[in-house]
XYZ file of C-alpha atoms in Angstrom:
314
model
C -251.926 115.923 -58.478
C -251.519 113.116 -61.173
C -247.841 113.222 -62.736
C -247.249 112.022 -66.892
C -244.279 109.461 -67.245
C -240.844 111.399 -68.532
C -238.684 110.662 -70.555
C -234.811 112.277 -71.589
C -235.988 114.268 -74.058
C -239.066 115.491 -72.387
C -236.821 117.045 -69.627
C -234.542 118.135 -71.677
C -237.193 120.255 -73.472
C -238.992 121.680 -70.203
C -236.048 122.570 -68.910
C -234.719 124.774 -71.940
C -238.494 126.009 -71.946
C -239.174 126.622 -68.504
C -236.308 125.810 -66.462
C -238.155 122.688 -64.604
C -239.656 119.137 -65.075
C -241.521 116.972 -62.854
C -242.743 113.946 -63.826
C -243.087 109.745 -63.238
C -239.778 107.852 -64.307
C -241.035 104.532 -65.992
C -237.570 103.090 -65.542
C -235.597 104.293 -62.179
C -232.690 102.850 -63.118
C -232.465 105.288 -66.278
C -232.967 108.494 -63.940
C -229.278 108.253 -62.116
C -227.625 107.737 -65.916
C -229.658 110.988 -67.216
C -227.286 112.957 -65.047
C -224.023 112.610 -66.989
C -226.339 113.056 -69.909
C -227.948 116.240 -68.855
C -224.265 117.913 -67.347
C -223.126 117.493 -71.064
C -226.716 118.809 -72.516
C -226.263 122.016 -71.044
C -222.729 122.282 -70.031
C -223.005 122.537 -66.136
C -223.127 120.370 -63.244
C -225.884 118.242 -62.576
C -226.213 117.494 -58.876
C -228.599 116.267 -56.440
C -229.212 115.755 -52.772
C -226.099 112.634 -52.445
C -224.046 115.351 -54.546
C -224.139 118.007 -52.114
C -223.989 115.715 -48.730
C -220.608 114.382 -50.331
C -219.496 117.265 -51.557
C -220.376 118.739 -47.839
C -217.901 115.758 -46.264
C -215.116 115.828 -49.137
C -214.895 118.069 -51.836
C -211.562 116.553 -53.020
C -213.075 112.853 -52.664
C -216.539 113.471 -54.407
C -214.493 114.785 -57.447
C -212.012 112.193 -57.769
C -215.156 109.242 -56.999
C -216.866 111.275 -59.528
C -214.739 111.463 -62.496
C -213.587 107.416 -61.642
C -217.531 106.748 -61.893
C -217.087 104.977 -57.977
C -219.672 104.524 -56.409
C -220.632 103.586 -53.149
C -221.777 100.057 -52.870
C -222.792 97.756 -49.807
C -224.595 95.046 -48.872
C -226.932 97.480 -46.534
C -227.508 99.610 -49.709
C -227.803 96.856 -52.048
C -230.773 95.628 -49.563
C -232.381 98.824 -48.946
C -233.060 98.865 -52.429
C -234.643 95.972 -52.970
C -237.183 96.739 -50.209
C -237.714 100.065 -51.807
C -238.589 98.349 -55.461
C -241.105 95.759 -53.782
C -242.492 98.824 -51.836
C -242.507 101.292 -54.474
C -242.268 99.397 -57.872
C -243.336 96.042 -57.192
C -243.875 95.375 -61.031
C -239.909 96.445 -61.471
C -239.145 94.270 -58.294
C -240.826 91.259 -59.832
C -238.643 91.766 -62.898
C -235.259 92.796 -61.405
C -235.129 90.406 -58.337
C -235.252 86.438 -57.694
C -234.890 84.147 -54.880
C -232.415 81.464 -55.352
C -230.122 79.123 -53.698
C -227.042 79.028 -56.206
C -223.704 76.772 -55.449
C -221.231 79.422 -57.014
C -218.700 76.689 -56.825
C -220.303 74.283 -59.184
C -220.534 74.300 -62.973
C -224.373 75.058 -62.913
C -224.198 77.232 -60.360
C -221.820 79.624 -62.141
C -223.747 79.351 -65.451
C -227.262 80.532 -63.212
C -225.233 83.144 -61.864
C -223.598 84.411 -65.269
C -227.793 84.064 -66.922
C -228.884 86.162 -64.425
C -225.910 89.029 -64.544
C -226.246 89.161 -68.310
C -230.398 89.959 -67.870
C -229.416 92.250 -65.161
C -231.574 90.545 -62.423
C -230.097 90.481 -58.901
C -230.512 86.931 -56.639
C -231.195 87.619 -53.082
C -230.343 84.429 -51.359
C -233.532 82.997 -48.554
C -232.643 84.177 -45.916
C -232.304 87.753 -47.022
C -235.476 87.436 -49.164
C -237.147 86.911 -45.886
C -235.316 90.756 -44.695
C -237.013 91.781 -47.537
C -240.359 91.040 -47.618
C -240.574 91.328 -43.927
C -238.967 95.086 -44.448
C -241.757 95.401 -46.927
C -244.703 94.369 -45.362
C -244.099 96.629 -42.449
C -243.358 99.896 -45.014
C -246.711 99.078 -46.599
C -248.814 98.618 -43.189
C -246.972 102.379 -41.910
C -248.423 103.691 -45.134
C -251.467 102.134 -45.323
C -252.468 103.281 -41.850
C -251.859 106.728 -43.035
C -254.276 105.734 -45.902
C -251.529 105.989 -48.545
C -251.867 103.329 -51.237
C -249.587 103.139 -54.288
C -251.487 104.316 -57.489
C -254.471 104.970 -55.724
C -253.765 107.980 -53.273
C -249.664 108.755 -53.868
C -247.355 108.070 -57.052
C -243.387 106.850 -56.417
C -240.377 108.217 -58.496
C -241.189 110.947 -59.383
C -238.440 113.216 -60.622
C -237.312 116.822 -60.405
C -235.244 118.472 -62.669
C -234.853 122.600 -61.975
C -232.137 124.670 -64.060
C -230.853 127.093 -61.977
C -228.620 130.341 -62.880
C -229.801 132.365 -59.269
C -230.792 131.536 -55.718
C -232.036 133.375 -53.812
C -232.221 136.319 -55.804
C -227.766 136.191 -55.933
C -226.155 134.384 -59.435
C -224.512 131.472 -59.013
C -221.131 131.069 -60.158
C -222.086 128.872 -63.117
C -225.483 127.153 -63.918
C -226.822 123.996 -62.612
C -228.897 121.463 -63.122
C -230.461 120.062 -59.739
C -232.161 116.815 -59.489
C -234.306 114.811 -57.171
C -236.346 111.370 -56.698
C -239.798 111.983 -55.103
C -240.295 108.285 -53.255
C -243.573 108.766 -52.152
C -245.667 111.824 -53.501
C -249.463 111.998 -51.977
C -251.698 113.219 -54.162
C -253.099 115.365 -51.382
C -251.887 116.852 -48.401
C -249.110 119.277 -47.342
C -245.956 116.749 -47.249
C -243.938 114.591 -49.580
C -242.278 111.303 -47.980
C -239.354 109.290 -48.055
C -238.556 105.559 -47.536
C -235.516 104.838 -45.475
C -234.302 101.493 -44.493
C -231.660 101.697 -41.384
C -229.622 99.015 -39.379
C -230.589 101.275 -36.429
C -232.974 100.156 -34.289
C -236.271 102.460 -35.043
C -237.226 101.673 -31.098
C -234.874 104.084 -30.927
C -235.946 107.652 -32.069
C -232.362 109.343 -30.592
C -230.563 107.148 -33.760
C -232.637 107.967 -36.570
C -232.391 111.122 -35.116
C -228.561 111.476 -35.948
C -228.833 109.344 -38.737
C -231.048 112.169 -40.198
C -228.231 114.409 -39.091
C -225.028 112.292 -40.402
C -226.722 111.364 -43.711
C -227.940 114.529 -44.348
C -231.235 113.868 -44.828
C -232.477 117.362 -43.859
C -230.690 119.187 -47.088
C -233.062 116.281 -49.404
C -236.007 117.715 -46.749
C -235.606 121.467 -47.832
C -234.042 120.847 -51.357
C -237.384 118.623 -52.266
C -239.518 120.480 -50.958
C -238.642 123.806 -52.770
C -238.381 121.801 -55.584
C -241.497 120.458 -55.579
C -243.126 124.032 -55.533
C -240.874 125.261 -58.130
C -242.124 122.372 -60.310
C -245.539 122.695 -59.193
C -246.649 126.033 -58.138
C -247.848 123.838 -54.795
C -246.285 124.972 -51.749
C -245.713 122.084 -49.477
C -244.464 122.259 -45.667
C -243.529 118.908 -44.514
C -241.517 115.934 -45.174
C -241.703 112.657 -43.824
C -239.272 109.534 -43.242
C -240.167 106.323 -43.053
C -237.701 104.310 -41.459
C -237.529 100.224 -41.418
C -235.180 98.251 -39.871
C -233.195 95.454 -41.377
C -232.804 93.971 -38.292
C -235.233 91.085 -37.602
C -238.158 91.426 -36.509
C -238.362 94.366 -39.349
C -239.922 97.356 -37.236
C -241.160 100.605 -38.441
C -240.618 104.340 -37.072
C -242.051 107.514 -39.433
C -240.082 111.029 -38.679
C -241.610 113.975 -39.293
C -239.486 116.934 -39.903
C -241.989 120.361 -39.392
C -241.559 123.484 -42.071
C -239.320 125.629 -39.432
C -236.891 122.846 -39.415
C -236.707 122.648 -43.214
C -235.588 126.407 -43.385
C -232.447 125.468 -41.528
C -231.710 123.398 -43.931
C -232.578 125.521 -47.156
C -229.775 127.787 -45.728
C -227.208 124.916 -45.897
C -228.271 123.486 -49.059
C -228.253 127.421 -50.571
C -224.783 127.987 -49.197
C -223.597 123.895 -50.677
C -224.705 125.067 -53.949
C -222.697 128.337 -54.226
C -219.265 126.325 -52.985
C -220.034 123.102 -55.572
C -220.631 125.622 -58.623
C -217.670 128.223 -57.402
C -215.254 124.896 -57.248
C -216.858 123.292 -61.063
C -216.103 126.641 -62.233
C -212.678 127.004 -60.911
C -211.901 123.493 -61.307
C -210.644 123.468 -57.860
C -211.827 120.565 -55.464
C -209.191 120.747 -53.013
C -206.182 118.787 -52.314
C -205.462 115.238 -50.953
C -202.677 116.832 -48.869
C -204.603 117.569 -45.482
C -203.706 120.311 -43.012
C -201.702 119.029 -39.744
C -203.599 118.637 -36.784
C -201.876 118.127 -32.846
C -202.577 114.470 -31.023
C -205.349 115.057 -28.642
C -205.744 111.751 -26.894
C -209.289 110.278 -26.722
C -211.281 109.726 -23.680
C -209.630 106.361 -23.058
C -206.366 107.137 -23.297
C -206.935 110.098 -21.240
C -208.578 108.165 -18.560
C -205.668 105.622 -18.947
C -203.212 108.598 -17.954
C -204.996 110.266 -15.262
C -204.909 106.605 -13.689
C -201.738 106.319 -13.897
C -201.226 109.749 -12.368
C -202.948 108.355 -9.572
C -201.573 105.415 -8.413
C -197.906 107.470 -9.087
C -199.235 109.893 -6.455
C -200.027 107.303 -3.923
């Protein structure tokens, strides 16, 4: 299935016609700042897959991040996204990323630096460049294998958009707009994929295992994948990770998660919904004054005790 390039106003209009929009996003970037744009548009909350696994931690924190515009930031992130623009938009990569060595502490080095802030393009110094393109030669070769070629078998970023008044068959508190990057989209087949770089080591399938689990990957598994058929009338079962170290050499693991997993997880996102729009209708996220818990002491300090019961028993 071939996708048209969106833009603002084209979702806007499908989704006051027909209550969804898929389509390509020419410029990425411009997909996270149609959110705030779209929450105004129709008065309700625009969320997506990060929205709900924050809200899921901290309801109080994702509102006060939220209306402060924080966001999270790190050099892991920062990273993992340049291997998923020379992966998935290597024409956007070649525009938005350069290798150079610049001497911040010098006159021309602080001039470079200020030249390539103002044209928004991001310097990755050598010897992360080398991360990089290691991180994305190994992505490629795991998708190749699987005879998945950019542009010529799947299309990357391809967004969702799905207004939403009722789920499952129950009205929601207030509408909402939910939203969701497609990184890899086959043109065939019964699963839609995502690219996932990790400081784990993929060697070892027990960590990306509860990374899937403390990231919440499996509510972007179900969420997508209903999406996807809301969008497209095209039922799909399966979802895919591919995971790539950072860690030198760069290795690659794919994870797939099977359909009877995925309906785990379209209970959680379900019941996520209902709580996000029942607290942006009440306008009640919580407080920042936590409830009292008693000291437990961990298993160190407990072992520390118990030997000291020990020796004052002998």
């Amino acid at each position: 299935m071939k996708m048209k390039t969106v833009g603002y106003n084209d979702v806007v209009a499908a989704l006051k016609a027909r209550g969804c929009c898929i389509g390509l996003v020419k410029e990425p970037k411009a997909y996270h700042k149609w959110k705030k744009l779209l929450a105004k548009e129709f008065d309700c909350p625009c969320v997506s897959k990060s929205t709900l696994a924050d809200f899921a931690e901290s309801p109080y924190r994702h509102h006060w991040n939220d209306e402060r515009g924080v966001k999270k930031e790190t050099a892991s992130l920062s990273l993992g996204s340049a291997v998923d623009s020379r992966v998935l938009t290597p024409g956007e990569f070649a525009r938005s990323y350069v290798c150079e060595t610049i001497n911040g502490r010098t006159n021309e080095g602080k001039e470079r630096k200020a030249e390539l802030e103002a044209l928004g393009i991001e310097n990755i110094p050598p010897e992360k460049w080398e991360v990089v393109m290691a991180c994305a030669k190994v992505a490629n070769e795991a998708l190749s294998k699987e005879g998945l070629k950019l542009g010529k078998t799947f299309q990357s970023q391809v967004g969702m958009w799905v207004y939403m008044t009722e789920l499952g068959g129950e009205e929601l508190p207030c509408p909402v707009v939910v939203t969701g990057m497609i990184d890899i989209c086959p043109d065939e087949g019964g699963k839609l994929l995502d690219l996932k770089t990790t400081s784990a080591d993929p060697e070892d399938a027990a960590k990306l295992n509860f990374q899937i689990e403390d990231y919440h990957y499996g509510l972007q598994a179900a969420l997508y994948l209903d999406m996807f058929a809301l969008c497209t009338g095209e039922a799909r079962e399966e979802f895919e990770f591919v995971f790539v170290g950072t860690a030198m050499p760069a290795m690659c693991r794919r994870v797939v998660m099977s359909g009877s997993l995925v309906d785990l997880y379209r209970r959680d996102y379900s019941v996520l919904l209902f709580r996000y729009t029942m607290a942006w209708k009440q306008k009640d996220w919580g407080s920042a004054l936590l409830e009292t818990v008693y000291y437990e002491p961990t298993r160190r300090e407990a072992s520390r005790y118990q030997r000291q019961f020990l020796d004052d028993m002998m």
